[in-house]
Coordinates of C-alpha atoms and ligand atoms in Angstrom, one line a residue:
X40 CA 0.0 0.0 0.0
X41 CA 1.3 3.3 -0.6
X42 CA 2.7 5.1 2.2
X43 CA 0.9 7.1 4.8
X44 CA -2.5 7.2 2.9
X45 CA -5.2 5.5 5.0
X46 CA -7.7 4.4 2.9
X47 CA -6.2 2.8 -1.1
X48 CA -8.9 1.1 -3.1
X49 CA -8.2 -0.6 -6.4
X50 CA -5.3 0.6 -8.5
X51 CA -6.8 -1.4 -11.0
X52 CA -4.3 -1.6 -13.7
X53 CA -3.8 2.1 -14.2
X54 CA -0.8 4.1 -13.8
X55 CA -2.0 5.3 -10.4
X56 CA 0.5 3.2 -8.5
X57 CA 3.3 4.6 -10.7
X58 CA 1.8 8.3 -9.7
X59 CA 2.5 7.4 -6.3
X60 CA 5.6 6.2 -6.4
X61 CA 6.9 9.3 -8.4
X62 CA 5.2 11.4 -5.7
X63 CA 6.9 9.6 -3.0
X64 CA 10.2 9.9 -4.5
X65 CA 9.6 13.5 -4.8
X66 CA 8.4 14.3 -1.6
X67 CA 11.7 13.1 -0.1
X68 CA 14.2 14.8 -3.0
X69 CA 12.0 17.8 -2.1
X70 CA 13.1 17.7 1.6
X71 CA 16.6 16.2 0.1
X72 CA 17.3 19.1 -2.0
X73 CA 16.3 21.7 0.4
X74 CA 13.3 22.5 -1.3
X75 CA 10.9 22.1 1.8
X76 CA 12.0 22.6 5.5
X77 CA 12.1 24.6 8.4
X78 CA 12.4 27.3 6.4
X79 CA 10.2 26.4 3.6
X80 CA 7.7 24.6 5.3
X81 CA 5.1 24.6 2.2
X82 CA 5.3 24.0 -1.1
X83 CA 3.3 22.6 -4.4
X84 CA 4.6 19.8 -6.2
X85 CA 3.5 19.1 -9.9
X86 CA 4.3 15.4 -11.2
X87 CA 5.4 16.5 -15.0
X88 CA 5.2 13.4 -15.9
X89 CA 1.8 12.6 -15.1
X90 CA 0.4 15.6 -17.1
X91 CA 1.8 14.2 -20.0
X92 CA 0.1 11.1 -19.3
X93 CA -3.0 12.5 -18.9
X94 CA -2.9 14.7 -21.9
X95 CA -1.8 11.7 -24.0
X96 CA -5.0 10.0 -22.7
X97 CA -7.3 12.5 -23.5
X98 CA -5.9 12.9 -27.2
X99 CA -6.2 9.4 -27.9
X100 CA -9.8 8.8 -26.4
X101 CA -11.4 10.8 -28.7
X102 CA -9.0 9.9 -31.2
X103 CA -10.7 6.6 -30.7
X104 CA -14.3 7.2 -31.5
X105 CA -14.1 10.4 -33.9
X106 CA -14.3 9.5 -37.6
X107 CA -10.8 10.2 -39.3
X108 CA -9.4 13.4 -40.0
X109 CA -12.2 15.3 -37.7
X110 CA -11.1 18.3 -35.9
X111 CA -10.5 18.1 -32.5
X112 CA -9.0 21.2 -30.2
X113 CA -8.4 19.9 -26.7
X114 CA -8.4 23.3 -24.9
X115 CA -7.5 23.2 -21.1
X116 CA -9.9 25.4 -19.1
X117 CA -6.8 27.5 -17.6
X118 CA -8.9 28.4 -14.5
X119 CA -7.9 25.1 -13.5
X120 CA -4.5 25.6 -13.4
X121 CA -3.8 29.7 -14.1
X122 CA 0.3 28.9 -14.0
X123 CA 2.3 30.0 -17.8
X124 CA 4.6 26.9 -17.3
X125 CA 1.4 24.6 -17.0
X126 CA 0.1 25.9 -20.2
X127 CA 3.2 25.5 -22.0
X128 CA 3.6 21.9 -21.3
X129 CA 0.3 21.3 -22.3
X130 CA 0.3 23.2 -25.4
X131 CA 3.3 20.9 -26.6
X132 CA 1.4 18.0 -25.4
X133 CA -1.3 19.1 -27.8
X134 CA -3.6 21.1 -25.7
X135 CA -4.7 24.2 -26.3
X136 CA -6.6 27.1 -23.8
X137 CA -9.7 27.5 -22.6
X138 CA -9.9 31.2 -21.0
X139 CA -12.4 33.3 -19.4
X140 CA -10.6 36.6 -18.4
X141 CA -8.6 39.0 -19.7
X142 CA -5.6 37.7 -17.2
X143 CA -6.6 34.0 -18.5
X144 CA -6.1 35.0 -22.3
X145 CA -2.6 36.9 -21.1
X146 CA -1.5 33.6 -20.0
X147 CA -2.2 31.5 -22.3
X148 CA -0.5 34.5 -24.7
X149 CA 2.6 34.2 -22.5
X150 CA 2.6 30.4 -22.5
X151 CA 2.6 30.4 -26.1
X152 CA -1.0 29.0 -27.4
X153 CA -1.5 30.2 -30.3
X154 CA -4.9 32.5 -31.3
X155 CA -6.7 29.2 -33.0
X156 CA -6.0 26.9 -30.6
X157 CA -7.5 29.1 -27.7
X158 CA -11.6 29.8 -26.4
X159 CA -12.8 32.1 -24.9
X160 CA -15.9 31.6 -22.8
X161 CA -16.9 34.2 -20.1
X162 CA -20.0 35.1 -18.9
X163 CA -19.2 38.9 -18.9
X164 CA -16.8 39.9 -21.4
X165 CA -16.6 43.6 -22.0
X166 CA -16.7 45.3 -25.5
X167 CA -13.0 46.0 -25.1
X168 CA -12.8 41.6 -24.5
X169 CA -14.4 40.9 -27.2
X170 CA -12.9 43.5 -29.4
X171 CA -9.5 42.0 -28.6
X172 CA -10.8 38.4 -29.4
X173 CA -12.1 39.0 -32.4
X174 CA -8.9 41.2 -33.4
X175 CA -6.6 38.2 -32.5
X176 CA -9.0 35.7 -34.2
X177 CA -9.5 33.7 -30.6
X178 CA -12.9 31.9 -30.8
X179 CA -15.6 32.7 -28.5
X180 CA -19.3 31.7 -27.7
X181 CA -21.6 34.7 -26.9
X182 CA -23.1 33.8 -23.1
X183 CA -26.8 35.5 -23.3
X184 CA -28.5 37.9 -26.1
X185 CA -27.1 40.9 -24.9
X186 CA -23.2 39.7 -25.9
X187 CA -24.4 38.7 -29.2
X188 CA -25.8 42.4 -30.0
X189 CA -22.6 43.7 -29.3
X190 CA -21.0 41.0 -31.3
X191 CA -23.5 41.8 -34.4
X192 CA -22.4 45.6 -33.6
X193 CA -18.6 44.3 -33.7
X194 CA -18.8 41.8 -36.5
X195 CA -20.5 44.0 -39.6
X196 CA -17.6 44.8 -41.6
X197 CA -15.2 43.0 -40.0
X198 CA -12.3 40.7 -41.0
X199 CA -12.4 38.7 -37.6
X200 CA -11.0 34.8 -38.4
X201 CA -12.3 33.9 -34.9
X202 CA -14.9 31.3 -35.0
X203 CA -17.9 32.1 -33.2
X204 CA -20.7 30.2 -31.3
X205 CA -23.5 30.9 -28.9
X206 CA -23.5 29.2 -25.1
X207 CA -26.6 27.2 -24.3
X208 CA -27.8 26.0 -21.3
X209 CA -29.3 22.3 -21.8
X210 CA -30.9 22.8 -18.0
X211 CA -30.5 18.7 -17.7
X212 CA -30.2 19.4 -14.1
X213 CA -27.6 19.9 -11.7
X214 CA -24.8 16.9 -9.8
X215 CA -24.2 16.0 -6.4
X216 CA -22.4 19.8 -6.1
X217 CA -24.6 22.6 -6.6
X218 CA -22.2 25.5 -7.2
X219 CA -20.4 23.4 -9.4
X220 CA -23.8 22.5 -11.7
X221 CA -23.9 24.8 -14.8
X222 CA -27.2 23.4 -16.5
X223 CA -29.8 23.4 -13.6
X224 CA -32.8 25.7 -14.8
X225 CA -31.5 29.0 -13.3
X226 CA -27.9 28.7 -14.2
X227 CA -26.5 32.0 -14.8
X228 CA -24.5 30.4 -17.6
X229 CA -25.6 30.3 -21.8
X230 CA -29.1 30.8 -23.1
X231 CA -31.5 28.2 -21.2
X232 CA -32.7 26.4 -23.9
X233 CA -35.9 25.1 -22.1
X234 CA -37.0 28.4 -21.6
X235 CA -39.9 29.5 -23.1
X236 CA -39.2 30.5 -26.5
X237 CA -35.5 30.4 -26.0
X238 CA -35.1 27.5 -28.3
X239 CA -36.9 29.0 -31.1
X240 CA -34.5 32.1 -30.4
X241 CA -31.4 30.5 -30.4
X242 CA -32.5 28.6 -34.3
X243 CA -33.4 32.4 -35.3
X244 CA -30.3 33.8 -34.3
X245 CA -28.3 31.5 -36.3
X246 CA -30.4 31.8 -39.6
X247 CA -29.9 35.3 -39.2
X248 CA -26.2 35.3 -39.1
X249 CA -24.2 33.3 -41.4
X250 CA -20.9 33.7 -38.9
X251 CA -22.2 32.2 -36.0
X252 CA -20.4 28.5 -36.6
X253 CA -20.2 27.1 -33.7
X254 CA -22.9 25.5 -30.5
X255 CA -21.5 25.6 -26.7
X256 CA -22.6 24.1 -24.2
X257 CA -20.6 22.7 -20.4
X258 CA -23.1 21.1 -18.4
X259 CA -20.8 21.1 -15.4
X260 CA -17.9 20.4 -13.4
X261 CA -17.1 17.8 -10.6
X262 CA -20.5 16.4 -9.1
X263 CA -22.1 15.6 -12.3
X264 CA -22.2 11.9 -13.4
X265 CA -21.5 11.0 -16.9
X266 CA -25.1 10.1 -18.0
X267 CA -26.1 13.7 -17.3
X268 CA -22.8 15.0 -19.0
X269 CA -23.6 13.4 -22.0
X270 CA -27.3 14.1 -22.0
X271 CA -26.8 17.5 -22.0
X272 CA -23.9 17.0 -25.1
X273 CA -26.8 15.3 -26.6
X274 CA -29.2 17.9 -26.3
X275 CA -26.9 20.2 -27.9
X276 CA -26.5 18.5 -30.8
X277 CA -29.6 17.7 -31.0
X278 CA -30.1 21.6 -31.6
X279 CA -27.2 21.6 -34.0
X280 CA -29.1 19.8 -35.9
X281 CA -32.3 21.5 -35.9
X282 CA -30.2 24.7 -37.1
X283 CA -28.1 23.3 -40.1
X284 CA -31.9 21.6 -40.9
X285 CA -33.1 24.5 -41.1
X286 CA -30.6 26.6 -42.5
X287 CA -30.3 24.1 -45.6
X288 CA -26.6 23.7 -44.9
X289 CA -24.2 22.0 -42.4
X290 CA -23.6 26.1 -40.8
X291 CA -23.4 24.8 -36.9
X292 CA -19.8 22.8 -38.0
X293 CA -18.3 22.2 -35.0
X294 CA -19.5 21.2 -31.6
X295 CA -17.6 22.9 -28.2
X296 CA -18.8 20.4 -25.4
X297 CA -17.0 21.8 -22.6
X298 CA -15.5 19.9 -19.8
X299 CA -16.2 18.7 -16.5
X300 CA -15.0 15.1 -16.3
X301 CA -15.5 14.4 -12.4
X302 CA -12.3 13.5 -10.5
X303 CA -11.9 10.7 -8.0
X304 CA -10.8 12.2 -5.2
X305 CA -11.1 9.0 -2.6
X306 CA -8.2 6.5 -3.9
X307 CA -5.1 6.6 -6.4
X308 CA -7.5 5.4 -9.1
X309 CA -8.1 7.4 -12.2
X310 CA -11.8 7.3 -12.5
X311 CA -13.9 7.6 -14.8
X312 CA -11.3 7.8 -17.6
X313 CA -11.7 9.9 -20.8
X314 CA -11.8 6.6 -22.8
X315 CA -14.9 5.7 -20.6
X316 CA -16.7 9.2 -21.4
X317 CA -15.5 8.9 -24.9
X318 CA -17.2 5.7 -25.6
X319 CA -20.4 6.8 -23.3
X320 CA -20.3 10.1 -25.5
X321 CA -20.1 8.0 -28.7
X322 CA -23.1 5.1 -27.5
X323 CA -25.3 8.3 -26.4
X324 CA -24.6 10.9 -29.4
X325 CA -23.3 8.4 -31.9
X326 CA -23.5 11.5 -34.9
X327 CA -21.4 13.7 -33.2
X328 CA -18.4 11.6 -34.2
X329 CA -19.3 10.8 -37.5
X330 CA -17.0 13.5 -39.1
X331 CA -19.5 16.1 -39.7
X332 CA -18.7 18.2 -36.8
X333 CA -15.7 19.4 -35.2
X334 CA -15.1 19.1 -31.9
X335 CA -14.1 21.4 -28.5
X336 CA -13.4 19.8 -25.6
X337 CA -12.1 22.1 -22.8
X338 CA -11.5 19.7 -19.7
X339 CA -9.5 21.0 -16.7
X340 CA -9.5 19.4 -13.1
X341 CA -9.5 15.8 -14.9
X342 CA -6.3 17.2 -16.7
X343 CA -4.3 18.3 -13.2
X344 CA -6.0 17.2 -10.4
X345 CA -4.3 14.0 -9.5
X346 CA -0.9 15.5 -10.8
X347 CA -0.2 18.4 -8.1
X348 CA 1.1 17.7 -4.5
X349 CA 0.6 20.3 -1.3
X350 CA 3.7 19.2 1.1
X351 CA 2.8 21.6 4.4
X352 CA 5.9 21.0 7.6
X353 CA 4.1 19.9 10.6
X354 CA 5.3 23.0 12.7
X355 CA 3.8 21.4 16.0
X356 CA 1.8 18.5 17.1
X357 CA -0.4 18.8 19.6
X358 CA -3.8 17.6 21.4
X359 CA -7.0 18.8 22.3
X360 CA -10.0 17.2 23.8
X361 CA -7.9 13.7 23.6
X362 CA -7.4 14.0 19.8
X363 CA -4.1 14.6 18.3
X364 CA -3.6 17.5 16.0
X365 CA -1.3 18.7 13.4
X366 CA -0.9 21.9 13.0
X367 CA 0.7 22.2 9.5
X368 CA 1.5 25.3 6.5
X369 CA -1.1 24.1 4.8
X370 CA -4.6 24.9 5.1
X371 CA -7.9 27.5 3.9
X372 CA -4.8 29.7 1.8
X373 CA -4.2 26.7 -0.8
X374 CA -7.4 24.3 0.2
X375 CA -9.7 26.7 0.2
X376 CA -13.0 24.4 -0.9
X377 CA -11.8 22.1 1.4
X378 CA -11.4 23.8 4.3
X379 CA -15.1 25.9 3.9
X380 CA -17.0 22.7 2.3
X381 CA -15.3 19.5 3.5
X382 CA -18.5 17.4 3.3
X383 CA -17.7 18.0 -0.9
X384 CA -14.3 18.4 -1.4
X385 CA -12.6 15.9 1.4
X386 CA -8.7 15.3 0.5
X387 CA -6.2 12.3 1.1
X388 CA -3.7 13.2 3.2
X389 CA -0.6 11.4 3.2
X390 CA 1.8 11.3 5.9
X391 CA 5.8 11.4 5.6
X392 CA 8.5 11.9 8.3
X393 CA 11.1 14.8 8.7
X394 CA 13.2 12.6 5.9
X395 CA 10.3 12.7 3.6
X396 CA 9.7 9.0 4.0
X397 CA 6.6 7.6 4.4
X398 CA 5.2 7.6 7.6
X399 CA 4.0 4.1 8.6
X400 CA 2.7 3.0 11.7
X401 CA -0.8 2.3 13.0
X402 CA -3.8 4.5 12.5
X403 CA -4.3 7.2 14.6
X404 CA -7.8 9.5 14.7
X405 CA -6.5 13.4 14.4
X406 CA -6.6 16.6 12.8
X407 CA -4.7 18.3 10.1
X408 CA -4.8 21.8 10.8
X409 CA -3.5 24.5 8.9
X410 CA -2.0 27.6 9.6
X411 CA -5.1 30.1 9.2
X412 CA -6.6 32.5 12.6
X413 CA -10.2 30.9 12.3
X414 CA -11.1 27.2 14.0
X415 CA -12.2 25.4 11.0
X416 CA -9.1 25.9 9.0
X417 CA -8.9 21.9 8.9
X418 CA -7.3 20.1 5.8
X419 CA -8.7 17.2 7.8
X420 CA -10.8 15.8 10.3
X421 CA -10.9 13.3 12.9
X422 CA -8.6 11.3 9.9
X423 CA -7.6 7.9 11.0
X424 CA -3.6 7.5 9.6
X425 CA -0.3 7.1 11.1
X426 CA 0.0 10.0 13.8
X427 CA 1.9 12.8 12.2
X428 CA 4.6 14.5 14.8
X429 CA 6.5 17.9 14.7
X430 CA 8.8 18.0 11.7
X431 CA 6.8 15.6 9.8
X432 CA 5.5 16.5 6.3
X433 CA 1.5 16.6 5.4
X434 CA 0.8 15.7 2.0
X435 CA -2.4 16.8 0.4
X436 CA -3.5 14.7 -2.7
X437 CA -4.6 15.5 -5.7
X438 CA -4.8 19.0 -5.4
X439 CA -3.2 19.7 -9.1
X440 CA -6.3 21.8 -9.8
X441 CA -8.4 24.7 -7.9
X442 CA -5.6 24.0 -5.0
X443 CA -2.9 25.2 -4.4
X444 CA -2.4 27.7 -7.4
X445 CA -5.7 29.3 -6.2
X446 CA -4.4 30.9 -3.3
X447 CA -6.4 33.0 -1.3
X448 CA -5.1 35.5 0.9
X449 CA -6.5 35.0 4.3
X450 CA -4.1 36.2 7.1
X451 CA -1.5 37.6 4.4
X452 CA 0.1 34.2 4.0
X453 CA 2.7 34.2 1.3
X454 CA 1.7 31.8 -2.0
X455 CA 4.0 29.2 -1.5
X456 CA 6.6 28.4 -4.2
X457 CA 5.5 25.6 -7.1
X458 CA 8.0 23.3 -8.9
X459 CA 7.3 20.9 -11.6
X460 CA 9.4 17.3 -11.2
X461 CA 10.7 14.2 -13.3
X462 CA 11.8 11.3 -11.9
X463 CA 14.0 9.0 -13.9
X464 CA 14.5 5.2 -14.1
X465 CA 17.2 5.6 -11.2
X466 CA 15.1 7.0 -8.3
X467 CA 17.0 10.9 -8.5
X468 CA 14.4 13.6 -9.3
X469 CA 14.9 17.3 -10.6
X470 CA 12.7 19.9 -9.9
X471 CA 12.2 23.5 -11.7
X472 CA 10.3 26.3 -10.1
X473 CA 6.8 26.8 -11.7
X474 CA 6.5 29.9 -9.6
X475 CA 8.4 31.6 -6.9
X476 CA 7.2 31.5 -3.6
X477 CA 5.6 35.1 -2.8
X478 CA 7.7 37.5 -0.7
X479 CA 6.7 39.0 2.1
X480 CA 7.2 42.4 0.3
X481 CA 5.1 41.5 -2.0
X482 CA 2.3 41.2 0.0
X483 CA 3.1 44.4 1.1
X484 CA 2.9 46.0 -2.2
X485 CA 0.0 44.2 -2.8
X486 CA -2.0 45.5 0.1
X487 CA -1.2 49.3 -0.6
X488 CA 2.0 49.6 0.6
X489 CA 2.7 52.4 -1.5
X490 CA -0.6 54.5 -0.5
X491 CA 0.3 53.9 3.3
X492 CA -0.9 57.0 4.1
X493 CA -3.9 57.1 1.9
X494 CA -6.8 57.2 4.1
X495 CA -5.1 59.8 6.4
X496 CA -3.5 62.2 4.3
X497 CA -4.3 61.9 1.0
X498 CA -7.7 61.6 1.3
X499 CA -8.0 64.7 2.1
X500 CA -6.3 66.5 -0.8
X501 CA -8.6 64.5 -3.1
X502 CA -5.6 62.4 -4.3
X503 CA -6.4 59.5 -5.8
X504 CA -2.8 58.7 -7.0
X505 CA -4.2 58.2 -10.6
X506 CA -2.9 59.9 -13.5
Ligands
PLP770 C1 -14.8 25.5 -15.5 C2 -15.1 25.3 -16.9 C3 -14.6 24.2 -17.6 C4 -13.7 23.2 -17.0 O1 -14.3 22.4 -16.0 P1 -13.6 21.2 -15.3 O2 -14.6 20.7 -14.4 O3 -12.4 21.8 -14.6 O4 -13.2 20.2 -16.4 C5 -14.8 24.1 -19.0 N1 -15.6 25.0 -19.6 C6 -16.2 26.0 -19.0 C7 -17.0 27.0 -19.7 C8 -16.0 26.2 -17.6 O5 -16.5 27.3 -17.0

């Protein structure tokens, strides 16, 4: 069994033994190399080989059931993992970028992904947004009808190469996480297709603009299970459909299906798989794959989640009310779900000593606190593994995606450093930093450091500092 993880279902045949070992490896190098310690008591880890795996895996599952030569753009929703390095390897793994802000869009820019291969899909783009999109030739899918009568204003007379869609809402229903379901009936994403009349409107809008190419639709994120995933899919090509009908020619041509593909949290086991959606996509919506539409996919925890590593230094180990607890670096500042919704988003922790080895020993019921000022900053509770003592290392799983490179600010703690690893055949691993821990003068500057005396003297002269 892998080390220090108390529960560790069925590997199954996947590479999810493999994962561990790698992670192992590089928790101790990390301590080895100096990279974690007293000093740096938190870091995030991101197995590079693992991404590659899991890119390679979503490639070739659709590869599997889409009719030769179709179109397919992989694009990673970069909210998932908002790091330039991450984009990079992904973009020369064959992934493109899914963004939704203007800082998203600079990042994919500064990682490289080129104009075609990248979406953009946010509910509130601006005219300036969607003026640059356009002007770079980035696709996009207009959210409501409001964004599509600034695009009509923006698109008469224009040259714009971007391929351009409307969202829809399929309102299938929502998963087991309700601020994670983007198709329930008031969803404040896409057009809500069930609406009254909103069908009809959607079919209108096409036949009255030639340019609009493309049908959107992501029924939502972890929570929902693949039968409603594809059901919604279905629906929207189902509506495809009805357009090119309609219009007399094939003018929906490709198909943007979003992501969402749930992640198994609870053991090493990669489950569902995109093979397993592909071929449930395929049985439920057999024409979408029969070469007459391209595809969009635009997956993101499924492509990270299981490949990033939080390492937090148990800084003391105490008890309270007869149950141990850890007080670790890690907590509500790179766990955020976790800490404020633990019934939805509970993580494996894994234990290893001040060495980095894996802790074994029996079970012990305790806390793994983290580092926060408020009592429920818990990475876990009442968790039943081998009793972690000062110096150890906490390890929080699978937190590639919405972790750790989503900090969030509470008590000012500094974003902890991130470093991407291989290990070879040998057992020696090299790292290379991601992104640099955040200094403490940073967070200074951050937090108006430069407009210290603002509120009390500038104020007053009706200074805003702006030029
Ligand atoms: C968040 C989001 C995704 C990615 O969802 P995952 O659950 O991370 O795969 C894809 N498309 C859109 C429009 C999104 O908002």
């Amino acid at each position: 069994m892998e080390a220090g993880v108390s529960e560790g279902t069925g590997m199954s045949g996947d590479t999810g033994a493999e994962r561990a070992a790698r992670r192992d490896r590089a928790v101790r190098a990390a301590v080895e190399q100096g990279l974690l310690g007293p000093g740096t008591p938190i870091v995030g880890l991101l197995d590079v080989t693992g991404i590659r795996e899991s890119a390679a895996a979503l490639r070739s599952a659709f590869e599997a059931v889409t009719a030769p030569g179709t179109p397919v753009l992989h694009a990673f929703a970069v909210k998932a993992s908002p790091l330039v390095p991450v984009l990079r390897l992904l973009h020369e793994a064959g992934i493109g970028a899914e963004v939704a802000s203007p800082g998203e869009l600079a990042l994919a820019r500064a990682a490289g992904v080129p104009a075609g291969r990248t979406v953009l899909d946010s509910p509130a783009k601006t005219p300036d947004e969607l003026r640059e999109a356009l002007s770079l030739g980035i696709a996009l899918n207009a959210d409501n009808p409001q964004e599509l009568e600034r695009l009509d204003a923006l698109v008469t007379g224009g040259t714009s190469a971007s391929p351009l869609g409307i969202r829809v809402n399929p309102q299938v229903g929502g998963g087991s996480i309700e601020a994670l379901s983007t198709a329930t009936a008031t969803s404040k994403f896409g057009v809500a297709l069930r609406d009254e009349g909103a069908r009809e409107w959607v079919v209108r809008a096409y036949l009255d603009r030639p340019w609009l190419t493309r049908l959107h639709a992501h029924t939502g994120s972890q929570g929902i299970p693949l039968a409603l995933m594809a059901e919604g899919v279905r629906q929207t090509y189902a509506l495809a459909e009805e357009i090119n009908e309609r219009a007399g020619r094939s003018q929906v041509d490709t198909l943007d299906i979003g992501g969402g593909l749930p992640v198994n949290f609870a053991s090493e086991e990669t489950t569902p798989t995109y093979a397993e959606y592909a071929r449930v996509l395929s049985e439920t919506v057999p024409g979408l794959f029969d070469g007459r539409y391209g595809l969009v996919t635009e997956f993101g925890r499924s492509l990270l989640a299981k490949h990033g590593t939080v390492v937090a230094r148990v800084e003391y180990a105490k008890s309270a009310g007869g149950r141990p607890v850890a007080v670790t670096h890690a907590g509500v500042q790179v766990a955020t779900r976790t800490v404020y919704a633990p019934g939805a988003w509970p993580l494996r922790i894994a234990a290893y000593d001040g060495k980095g080895l894996p802790r074994t020993g029996p079970d012990v019921v305790q806390d793994v606190a983290g580092p926060a000022c408020f009592a429920g900053d818990l990475l876990a509770v009442g968790r039943a593994m081998p009793l972690l003592e000062q110096g150890d290392y906490a390890a929080a799983l699978d937190t590639g995606a919405y972790y750790f490179a989503h900090h969030y600010a509470y008590n000012s703690l500094a974003r902890p450093a991130v470093y991407g690893f291989v290990a070879d055949e040998g057992g020696s691993v090299s790292f290379a930093t991601v992104r640099e821990a955040q200094r403490v003068e940073e967070i200074v500057a951050e937090a108006g450091g430069a407009y210290a005396d603002a509120l009390t003297v500038a104020v007053r002269r009706g200074d805003s500092g702006r030029s």
